[in-house]
Short mmCIF file of C-alpha atoms in Angstrom, two decimals:
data_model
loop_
_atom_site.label_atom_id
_atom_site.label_comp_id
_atom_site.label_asym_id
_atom_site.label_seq_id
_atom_site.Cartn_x
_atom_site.Cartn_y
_atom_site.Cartn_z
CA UNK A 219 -21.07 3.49 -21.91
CA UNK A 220 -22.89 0.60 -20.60
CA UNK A 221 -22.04 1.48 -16.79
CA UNK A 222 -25.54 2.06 -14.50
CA UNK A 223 -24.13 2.56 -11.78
CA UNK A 224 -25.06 6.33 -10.79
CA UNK A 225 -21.98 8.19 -9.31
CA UNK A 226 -22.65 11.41 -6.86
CA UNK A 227 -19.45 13.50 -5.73
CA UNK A 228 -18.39 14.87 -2.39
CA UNK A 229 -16.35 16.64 -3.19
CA UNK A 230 -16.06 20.69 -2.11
CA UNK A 231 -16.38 22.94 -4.83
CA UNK A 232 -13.15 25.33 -5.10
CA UNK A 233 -15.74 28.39 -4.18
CA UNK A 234 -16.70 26.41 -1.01
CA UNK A 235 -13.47 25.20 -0.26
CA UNK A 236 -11.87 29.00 -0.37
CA UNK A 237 -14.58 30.31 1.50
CA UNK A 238 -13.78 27.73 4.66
CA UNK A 239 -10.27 28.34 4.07
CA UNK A 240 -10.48 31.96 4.84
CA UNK A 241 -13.18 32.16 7.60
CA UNK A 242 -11.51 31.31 11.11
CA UNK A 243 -15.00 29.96 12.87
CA UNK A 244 -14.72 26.07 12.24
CA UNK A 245 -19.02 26.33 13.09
CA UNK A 246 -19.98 28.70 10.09
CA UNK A 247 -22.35 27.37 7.35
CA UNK A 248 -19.42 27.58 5.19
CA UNK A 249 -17.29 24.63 6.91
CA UNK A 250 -20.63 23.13 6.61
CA UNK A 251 -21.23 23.10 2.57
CA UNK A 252 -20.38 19.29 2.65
CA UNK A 253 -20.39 16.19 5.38
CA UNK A 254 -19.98 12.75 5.59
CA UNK A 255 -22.61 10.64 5.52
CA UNK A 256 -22.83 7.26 7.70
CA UNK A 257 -23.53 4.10 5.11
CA UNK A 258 -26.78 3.79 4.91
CA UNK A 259 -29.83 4.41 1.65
CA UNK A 260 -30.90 8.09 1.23
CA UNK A 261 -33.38 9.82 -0.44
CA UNK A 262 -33.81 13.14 -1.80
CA UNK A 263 -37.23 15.08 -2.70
CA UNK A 264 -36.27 17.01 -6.02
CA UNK A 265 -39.37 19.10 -5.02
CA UNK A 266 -37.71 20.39 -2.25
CA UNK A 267 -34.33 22.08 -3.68
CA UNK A 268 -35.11 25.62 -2.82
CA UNK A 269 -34.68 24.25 1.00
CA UNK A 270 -31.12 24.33 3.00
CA UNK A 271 -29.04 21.58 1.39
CA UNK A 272 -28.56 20.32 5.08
CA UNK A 273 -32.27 19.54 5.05
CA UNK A 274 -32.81 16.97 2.05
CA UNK A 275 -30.99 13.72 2.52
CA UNK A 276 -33.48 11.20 4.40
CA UNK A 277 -31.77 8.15 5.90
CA UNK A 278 -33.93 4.90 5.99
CA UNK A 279 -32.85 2.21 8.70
CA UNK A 280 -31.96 -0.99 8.17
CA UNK A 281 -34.54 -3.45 8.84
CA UNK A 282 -33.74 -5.28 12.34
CA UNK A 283 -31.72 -8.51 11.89
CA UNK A 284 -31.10 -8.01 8.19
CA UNK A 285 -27.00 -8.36 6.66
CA UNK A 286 -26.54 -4.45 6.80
CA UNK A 287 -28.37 -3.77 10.35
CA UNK A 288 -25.94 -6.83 11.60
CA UNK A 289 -22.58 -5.33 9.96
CA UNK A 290 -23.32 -1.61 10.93
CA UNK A 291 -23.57 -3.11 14.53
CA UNK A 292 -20.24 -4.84 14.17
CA UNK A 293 -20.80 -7.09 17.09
CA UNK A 294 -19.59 -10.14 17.55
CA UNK A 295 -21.09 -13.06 19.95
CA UNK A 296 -20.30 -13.27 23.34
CA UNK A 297 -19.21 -17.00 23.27
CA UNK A 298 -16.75 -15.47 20.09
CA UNK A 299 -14.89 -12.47 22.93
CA UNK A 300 -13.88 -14.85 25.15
CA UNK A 301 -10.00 -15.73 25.65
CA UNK A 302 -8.93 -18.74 23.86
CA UNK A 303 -8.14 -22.47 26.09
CA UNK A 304 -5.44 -22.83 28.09
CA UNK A 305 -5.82 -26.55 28.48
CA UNK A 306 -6.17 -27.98 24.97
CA UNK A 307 -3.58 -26.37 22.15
CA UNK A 308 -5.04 -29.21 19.60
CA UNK A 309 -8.39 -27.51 19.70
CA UNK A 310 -6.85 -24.25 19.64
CA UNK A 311 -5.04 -24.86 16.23
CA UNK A 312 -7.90 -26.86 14.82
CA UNK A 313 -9.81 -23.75 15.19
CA UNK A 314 -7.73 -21.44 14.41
CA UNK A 315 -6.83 -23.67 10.81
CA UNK A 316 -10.12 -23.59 10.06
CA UNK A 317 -10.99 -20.20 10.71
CA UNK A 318 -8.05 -18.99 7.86
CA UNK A 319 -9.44 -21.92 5.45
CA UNK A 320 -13.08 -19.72 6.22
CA UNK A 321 -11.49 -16.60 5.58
CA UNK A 322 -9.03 -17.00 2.92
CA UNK A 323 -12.39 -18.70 1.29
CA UNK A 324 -14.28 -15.59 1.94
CA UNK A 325 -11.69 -13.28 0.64
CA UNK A 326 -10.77 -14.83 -2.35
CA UNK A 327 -14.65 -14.78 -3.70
CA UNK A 328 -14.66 -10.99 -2.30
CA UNK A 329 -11.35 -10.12 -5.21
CA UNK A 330 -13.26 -12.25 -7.46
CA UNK A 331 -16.22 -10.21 -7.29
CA UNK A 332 -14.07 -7.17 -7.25
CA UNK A 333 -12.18 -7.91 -10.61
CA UNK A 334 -15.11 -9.57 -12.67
CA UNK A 335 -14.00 -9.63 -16.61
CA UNK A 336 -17.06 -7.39 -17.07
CA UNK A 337 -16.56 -4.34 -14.31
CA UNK A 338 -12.51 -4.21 -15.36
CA UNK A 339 -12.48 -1.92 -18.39
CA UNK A 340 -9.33 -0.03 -18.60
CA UNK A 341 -8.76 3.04 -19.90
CA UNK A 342 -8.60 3.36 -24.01
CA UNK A 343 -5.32 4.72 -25.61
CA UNK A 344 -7.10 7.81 -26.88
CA UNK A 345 -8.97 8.58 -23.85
CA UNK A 346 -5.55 9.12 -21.67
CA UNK A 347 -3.09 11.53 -21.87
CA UNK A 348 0.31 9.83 -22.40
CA UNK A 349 3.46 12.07 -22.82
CA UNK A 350 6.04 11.40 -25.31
CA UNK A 351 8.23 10.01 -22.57
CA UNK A 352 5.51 7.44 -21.89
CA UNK A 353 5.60 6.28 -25.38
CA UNK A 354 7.26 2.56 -24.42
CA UNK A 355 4.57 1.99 -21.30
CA UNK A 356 1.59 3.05 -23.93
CA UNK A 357 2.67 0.29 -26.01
CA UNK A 358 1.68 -2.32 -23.45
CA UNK A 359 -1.72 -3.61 -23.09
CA UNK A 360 -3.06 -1.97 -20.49
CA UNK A 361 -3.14 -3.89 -17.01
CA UNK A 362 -6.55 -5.35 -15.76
CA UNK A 363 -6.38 -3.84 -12.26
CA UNK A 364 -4.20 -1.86 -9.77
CA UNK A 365 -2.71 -2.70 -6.42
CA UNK A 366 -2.18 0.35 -4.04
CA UNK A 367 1.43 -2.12 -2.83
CA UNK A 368 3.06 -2.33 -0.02
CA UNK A 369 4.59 -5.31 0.35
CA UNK A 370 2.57 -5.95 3.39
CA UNK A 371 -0.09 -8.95 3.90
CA UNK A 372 -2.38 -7.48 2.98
CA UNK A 373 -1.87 -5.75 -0.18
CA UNK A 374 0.48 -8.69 -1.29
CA UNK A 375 -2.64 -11.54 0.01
CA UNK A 376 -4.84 -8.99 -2.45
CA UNK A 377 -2.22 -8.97 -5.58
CA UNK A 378 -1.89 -12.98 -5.17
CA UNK A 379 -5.57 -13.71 -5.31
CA UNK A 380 -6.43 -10.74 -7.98
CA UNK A 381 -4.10 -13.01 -9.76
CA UNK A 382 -6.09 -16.07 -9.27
CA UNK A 383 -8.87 -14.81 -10.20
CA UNK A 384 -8.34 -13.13 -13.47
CA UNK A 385 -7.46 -14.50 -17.02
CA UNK A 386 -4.01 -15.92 -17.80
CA UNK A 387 -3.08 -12.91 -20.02
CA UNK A 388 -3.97 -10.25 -17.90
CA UNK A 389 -1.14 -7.92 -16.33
CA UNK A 390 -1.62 -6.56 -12.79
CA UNK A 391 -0.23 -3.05 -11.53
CA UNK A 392 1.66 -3.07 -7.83
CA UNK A 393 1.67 0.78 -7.51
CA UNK A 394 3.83 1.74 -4.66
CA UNK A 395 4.85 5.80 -3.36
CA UNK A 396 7.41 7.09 -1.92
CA UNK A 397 8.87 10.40 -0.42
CA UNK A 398 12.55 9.65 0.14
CA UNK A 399 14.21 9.86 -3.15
CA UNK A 400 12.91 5.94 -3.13
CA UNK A 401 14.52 4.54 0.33
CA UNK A 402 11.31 4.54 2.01
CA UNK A 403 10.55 1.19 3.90
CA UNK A 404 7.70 0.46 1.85
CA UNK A 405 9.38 0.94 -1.13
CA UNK A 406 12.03 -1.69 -0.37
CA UNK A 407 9.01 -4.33 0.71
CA UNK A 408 7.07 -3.87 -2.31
CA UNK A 409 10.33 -4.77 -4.18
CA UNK A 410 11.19 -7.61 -2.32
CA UNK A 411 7.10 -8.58 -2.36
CA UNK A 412 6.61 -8.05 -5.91
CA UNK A 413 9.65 -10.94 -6.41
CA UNK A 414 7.84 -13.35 -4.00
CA UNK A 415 4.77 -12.94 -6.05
CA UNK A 416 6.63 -13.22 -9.64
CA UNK A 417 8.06 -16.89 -7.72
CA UNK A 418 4.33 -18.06 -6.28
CA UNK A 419 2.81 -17.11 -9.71
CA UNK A 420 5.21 -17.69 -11.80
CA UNK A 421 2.79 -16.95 -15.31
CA UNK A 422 1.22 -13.80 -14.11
CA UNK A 423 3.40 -10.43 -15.15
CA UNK A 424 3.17 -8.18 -12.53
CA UNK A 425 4.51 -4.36 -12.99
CA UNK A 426 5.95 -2.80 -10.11
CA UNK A 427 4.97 1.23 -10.55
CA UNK A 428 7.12 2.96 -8.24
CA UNK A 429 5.99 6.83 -7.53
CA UNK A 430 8.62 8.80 -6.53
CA UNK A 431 7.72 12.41 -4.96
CA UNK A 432 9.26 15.13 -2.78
CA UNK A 433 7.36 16.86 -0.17
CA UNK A 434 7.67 19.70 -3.02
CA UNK A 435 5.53 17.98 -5.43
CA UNK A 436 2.72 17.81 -2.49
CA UNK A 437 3.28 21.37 -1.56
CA UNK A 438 2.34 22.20 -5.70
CA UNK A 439 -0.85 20.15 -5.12
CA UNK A 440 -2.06 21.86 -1.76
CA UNK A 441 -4.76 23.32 -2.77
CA UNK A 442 -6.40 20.68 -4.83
CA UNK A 443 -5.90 18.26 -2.28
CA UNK A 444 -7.66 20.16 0.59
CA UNK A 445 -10.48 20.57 -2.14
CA UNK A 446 -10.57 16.89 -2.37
CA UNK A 447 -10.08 15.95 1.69
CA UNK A 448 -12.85 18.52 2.57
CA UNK A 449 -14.77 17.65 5.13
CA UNK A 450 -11.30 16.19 7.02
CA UNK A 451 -8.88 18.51 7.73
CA UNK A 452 -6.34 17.19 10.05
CA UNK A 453 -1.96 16.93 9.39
CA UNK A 454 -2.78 12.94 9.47
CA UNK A 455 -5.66 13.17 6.58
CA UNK A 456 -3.30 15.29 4.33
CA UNK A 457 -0.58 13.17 4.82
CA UNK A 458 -2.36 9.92 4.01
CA UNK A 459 -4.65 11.88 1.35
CA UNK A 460 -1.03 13.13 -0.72
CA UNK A 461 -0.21 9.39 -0.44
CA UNK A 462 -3.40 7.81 -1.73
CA UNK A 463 -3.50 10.80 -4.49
CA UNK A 464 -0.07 10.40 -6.34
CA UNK A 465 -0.71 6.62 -6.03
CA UNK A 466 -3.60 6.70 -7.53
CA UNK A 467 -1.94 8.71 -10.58
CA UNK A 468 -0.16 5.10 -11.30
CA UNK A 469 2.73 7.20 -13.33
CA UNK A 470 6.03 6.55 -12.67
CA UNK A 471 9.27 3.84 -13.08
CA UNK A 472 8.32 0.33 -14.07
CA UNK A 473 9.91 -2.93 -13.61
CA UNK A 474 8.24 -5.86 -14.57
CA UNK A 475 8.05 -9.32 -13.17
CA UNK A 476 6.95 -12.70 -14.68
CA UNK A 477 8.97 -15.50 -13.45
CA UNK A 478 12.57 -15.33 -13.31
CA UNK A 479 12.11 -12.25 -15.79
CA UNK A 480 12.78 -8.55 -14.85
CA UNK A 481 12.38 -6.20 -17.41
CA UNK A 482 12.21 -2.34 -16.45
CA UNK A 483 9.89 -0.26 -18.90
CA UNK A 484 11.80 2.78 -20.61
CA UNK A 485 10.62 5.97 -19.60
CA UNK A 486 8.15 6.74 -17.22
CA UNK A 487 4.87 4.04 -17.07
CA UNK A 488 1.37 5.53 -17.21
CA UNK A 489 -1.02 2.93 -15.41
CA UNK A 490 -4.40 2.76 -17.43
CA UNK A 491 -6.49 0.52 -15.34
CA UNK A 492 -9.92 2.24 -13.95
CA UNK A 493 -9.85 -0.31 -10.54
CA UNK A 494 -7.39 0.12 -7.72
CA UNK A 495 -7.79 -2.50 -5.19
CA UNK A 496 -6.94 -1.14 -1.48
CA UNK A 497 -6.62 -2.96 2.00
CA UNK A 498 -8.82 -0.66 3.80
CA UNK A 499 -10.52 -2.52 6.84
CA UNK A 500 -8.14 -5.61 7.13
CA UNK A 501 -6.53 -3.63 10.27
CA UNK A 502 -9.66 -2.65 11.42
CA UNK A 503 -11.22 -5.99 11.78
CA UNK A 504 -8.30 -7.97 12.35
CA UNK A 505 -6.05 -6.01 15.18
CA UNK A 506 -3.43 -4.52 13.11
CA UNK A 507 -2.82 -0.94 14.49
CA UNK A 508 -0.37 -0.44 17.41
CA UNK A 509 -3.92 0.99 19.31
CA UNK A 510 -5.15 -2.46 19.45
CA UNK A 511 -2.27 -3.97 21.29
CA UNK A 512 -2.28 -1.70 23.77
CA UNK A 513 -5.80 -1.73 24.50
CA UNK A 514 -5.42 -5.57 24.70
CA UNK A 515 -2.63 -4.54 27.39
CA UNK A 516 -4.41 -2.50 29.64
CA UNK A 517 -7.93 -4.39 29.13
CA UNK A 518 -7.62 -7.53 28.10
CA UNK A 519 -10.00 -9.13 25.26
CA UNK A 520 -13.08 -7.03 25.88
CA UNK A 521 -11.30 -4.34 25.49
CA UNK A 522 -9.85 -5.58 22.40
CA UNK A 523 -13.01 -6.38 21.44
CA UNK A 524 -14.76 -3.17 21.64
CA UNK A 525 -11.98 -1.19 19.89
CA UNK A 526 -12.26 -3.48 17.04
CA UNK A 527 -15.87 -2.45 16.59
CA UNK A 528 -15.53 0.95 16.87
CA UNK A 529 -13.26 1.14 14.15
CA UNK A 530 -15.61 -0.61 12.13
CA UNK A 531 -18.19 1.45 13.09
CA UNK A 532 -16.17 4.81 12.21
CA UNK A 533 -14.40 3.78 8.92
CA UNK A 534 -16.59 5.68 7.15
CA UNK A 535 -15.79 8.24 9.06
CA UNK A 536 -12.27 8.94 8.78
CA UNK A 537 -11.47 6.54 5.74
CA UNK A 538 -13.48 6.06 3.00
CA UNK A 539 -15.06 9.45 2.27
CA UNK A 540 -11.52 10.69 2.30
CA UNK A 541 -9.84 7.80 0.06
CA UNK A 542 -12.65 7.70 -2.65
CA UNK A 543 -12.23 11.45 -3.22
CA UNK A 544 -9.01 11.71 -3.61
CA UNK A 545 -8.76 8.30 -5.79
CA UNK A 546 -11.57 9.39 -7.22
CA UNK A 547 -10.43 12.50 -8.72
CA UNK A 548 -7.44 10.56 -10.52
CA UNK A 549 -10.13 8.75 -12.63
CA UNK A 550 -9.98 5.43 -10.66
CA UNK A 551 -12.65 3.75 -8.82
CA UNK A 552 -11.44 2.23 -5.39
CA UNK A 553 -12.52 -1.40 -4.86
CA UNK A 554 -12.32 -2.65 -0.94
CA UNK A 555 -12.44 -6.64 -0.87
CA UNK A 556 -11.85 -6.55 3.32
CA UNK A 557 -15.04 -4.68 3.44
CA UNK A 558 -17.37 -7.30 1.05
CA UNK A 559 -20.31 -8.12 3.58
CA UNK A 560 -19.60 -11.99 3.31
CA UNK A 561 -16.02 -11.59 4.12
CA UNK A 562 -16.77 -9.39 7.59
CA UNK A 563 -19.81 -11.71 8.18
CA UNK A 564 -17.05 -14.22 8.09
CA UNK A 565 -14.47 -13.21 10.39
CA UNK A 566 -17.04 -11.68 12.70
CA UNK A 567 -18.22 -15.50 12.72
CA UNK A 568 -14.83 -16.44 14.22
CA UNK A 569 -13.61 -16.24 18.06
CA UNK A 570 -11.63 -13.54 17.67
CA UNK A 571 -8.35 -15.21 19.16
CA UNK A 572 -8.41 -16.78 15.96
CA UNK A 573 -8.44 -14.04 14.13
CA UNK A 574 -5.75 -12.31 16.02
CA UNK A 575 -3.82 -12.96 19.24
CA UNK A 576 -2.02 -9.71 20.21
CA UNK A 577 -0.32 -11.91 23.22
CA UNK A 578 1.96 -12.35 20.44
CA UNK A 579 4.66 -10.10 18.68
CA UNK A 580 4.31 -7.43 16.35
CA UNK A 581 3.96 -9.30 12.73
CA UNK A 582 2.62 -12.38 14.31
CA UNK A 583 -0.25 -11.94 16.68
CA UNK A 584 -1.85 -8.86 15.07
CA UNK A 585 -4.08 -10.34 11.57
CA UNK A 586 -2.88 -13.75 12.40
CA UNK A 587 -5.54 -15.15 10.46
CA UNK A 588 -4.40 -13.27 7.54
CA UNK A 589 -0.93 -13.96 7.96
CA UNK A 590 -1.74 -17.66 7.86
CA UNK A 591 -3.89 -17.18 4.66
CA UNK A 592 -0.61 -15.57 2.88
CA UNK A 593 1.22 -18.56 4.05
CA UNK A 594 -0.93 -21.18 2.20
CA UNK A 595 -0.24 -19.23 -0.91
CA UNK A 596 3.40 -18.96 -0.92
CA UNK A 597 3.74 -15.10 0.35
CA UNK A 598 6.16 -16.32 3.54
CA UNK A 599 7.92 -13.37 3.91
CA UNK A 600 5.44 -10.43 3.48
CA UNK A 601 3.34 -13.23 5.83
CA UNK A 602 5.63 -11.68 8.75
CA UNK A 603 5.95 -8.06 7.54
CA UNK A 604 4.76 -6.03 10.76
CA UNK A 605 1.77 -3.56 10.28
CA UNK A 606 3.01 0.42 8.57
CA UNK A 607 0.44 2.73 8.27
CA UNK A 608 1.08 4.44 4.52
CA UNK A 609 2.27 7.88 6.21
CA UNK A 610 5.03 6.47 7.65
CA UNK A 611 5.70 3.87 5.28
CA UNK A 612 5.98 6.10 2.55
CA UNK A 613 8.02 8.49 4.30
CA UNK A 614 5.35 11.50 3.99
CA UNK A 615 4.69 11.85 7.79
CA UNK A 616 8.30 12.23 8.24
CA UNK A 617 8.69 14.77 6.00
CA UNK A 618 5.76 16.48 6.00
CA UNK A 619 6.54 16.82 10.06
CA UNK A 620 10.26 17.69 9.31
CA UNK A 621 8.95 21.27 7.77
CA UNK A 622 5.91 21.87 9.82
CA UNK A 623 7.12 20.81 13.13
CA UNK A 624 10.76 20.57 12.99
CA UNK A 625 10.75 17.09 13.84
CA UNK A 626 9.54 13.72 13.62
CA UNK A 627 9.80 14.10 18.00
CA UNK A 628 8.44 17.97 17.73
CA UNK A 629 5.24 16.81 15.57
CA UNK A 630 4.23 13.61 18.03
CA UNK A 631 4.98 16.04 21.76
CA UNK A 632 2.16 18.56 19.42
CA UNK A 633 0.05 15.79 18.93
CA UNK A 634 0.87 17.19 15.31
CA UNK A 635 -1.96 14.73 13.00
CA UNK A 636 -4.46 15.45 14.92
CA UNK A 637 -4.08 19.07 14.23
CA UNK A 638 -6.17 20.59 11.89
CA UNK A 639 -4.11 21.90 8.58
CA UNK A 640 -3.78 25.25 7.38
CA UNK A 641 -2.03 26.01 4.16
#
């Protein structure tokens, strides 16, 4: 169909999957079938298939000094860890002005890249299922791309720049889950969000695809999601897996926005774009998780500093293997514009004051730089929006602990995500 790109799956097969499910010993070759792999280029000698799986992959390093040897380092300059100066706030703001001009640069060419005319090609009617009930939603052309929306920055700085970047006719999809018969905090920013975008762009039609589950509907999908989060296994990864996989079905109420016009799609709306756009790595790089401020507490900037990196350096990790399956499996290919290499090159070029000063509040300090950006395009109030992690935005963690633990209180004294799951 014209696409070269060559696609390889991680994903456990069910037989592997049951087989770790029913041994005990977390160490047996079983638990082993599939891993993670840190970024990197790998080869594989056909020749040698009849060896242990475990044995093929070869990693080649990245040659000293190039792009991906500098990123997979994830260190910044010494001159760029240092506190910011006490005795001139002029420079202070110059800097920090033109380090969001640098970055809202970088960013915007990282969505265009991301939602290129020729890499969007949505779903045909006859090659989707759509229900009778979805009759009215299959009548619309299908949107060019997908938001996974918050209301936050960051997915609202991605939603307003996917929109300057593609054609004048194209419709974008803000899909947004929730867990609690829709009151879930996220699910009344993405409202309010989606109508700040509709007034900064007021041509683009935006439709708001709001996923409501019950923890029942996640319980039904167990199995298949522990098929598709194999190799991670924790409360947290199932939580933020369910989250990621029912969003990534795009299927549920509609409203759409284009101006001062609200129109709310009969039925239930299938999404049929192939590209969902995701925020992964803005918190990572620019101090966003509650970690970060208080490692900035207790240590100061270097320790700011080295958490930063290590996040970086462990997205892979505990984030994107896990996303991509379960995205993956919906038929939608991820897209992660705070991870192009120009746009990490560029805040990594920054002090990183600029980028974030966690001296600050909550929804100030924390992706500053970012929070500026979404002010130069008109996104004021999901500028200030502080930092939810989906789980608890969508209201999964608090259900999902509810039954499990007891509590929201039980769950956190147990340390209850880091626990491995067990259906």
């Amino acid at each position: 169909d014209g696409d070269r790109r060559l696609m390889l799956t991680s994903v456990a097969p069910p037989s592997a999957r049951a087989a770790v499910t029913a041994s005990s010993d977390t160490s047996s070759d079983a638990s082993e079938t599939w891993t993670e792999l840190p970024p990197g280029v790998y080869s594989i000698r056909l020749a040698c298939l009849e060896q242990p799986i475990a044995r093929l992959p070869e990693a080649h390093p990245w040659p000293a000094h190039s792009v991906p040897w500098m990123l997979a380092s994830h260190k910044r300059a010494d001159n760029l860890c240092a506190p910011p100066p006490t005795d001139d706030d002029d420079a202070v703001d110059s800097v920090r002005a033109t380090a969001a001009s640098e970055v809202l640069a970088a960013l915007t060419a990282a969505v265009r890249v991301r939602v290129a005319d020729t890499t969007l090609r949505a779903y045909d009617d006859a090659s989707v299922d759509v229900p009778d009930e979805d009759a009215a939603s299959a009548s619309l052309p299908a949107a060019a791309v997908a938001v996974l929306f918050s209301g936050g920055v960051d997915s609202a700085l991605l939603a307003r720049l996917a929109s300057e970047c593609l054609p004048a006719n194209a419709a974008i999809d803000l899909v947004n889950v929730c867990f609690a018969n829709g009151t879930s905090p996220d699910r009344i920013t993405a409202r309010d969000a989606a109508e700040e975008l509709s007034e900064a762009c007021t041509d683009r039609e935006f439709r708001l695809v709001e996923a409501t589950l019950a923890l029942e509907d996640v319980e039904d999908s167990a199995h298949r999601l522990m098929e598709l989060l194999h190799p991670t296994r924790t409360h947290m990864d199932y939580n933020v897996g369910a989250a990621l996989w029912f969003a990534a079905a795009c299927r549920g109420s509609c409203r759409v926005y284009q101006g001062s016009k609200r129109v709310d799609v009969p039925g239930l709306y299938q999404g049929r774009s192939k590209v969902l756009l995701v925020g992964g790595g803005a918190d990572e790089q620019c101090c966003g998780y509650g970690r970060h401020r208080t490692k900035f507490r207790n240590g100061g900037w270097p320790a700011l500093v080295a958490e930063s990196a290590l996040d970086m350096e462990r997205l892979w990790l505990r984030n994107c293997g896990r996303d991509d399956r379960v995205v993956s499996d919906r038929g939608r290919e991820m897209r992660w514009p705070f991870l192009d290499e120009a746009l990490v090159l560029t805040l990594l070029a920054q002090p990183l004051w600029a980028v974030a000063d966690l001296s600050q509040p909550a929804g100030v300090g924390d992706k500053a730089v970012l929070r500026e950006a979404a002010r130069r395009l008109g996104l004021a109030r999901a500028s200030a929006r502080p930092k939810r992690a989906v789980q608890f935005g969508t209201r999964i963690a608090q259900q999902s602990n509810c039954k499990k633990f007891g509590s929201n209180s039980r769950a956190n004294k147990a340390h209850g995500g880091a626990l491995e799951m067990v259906l």
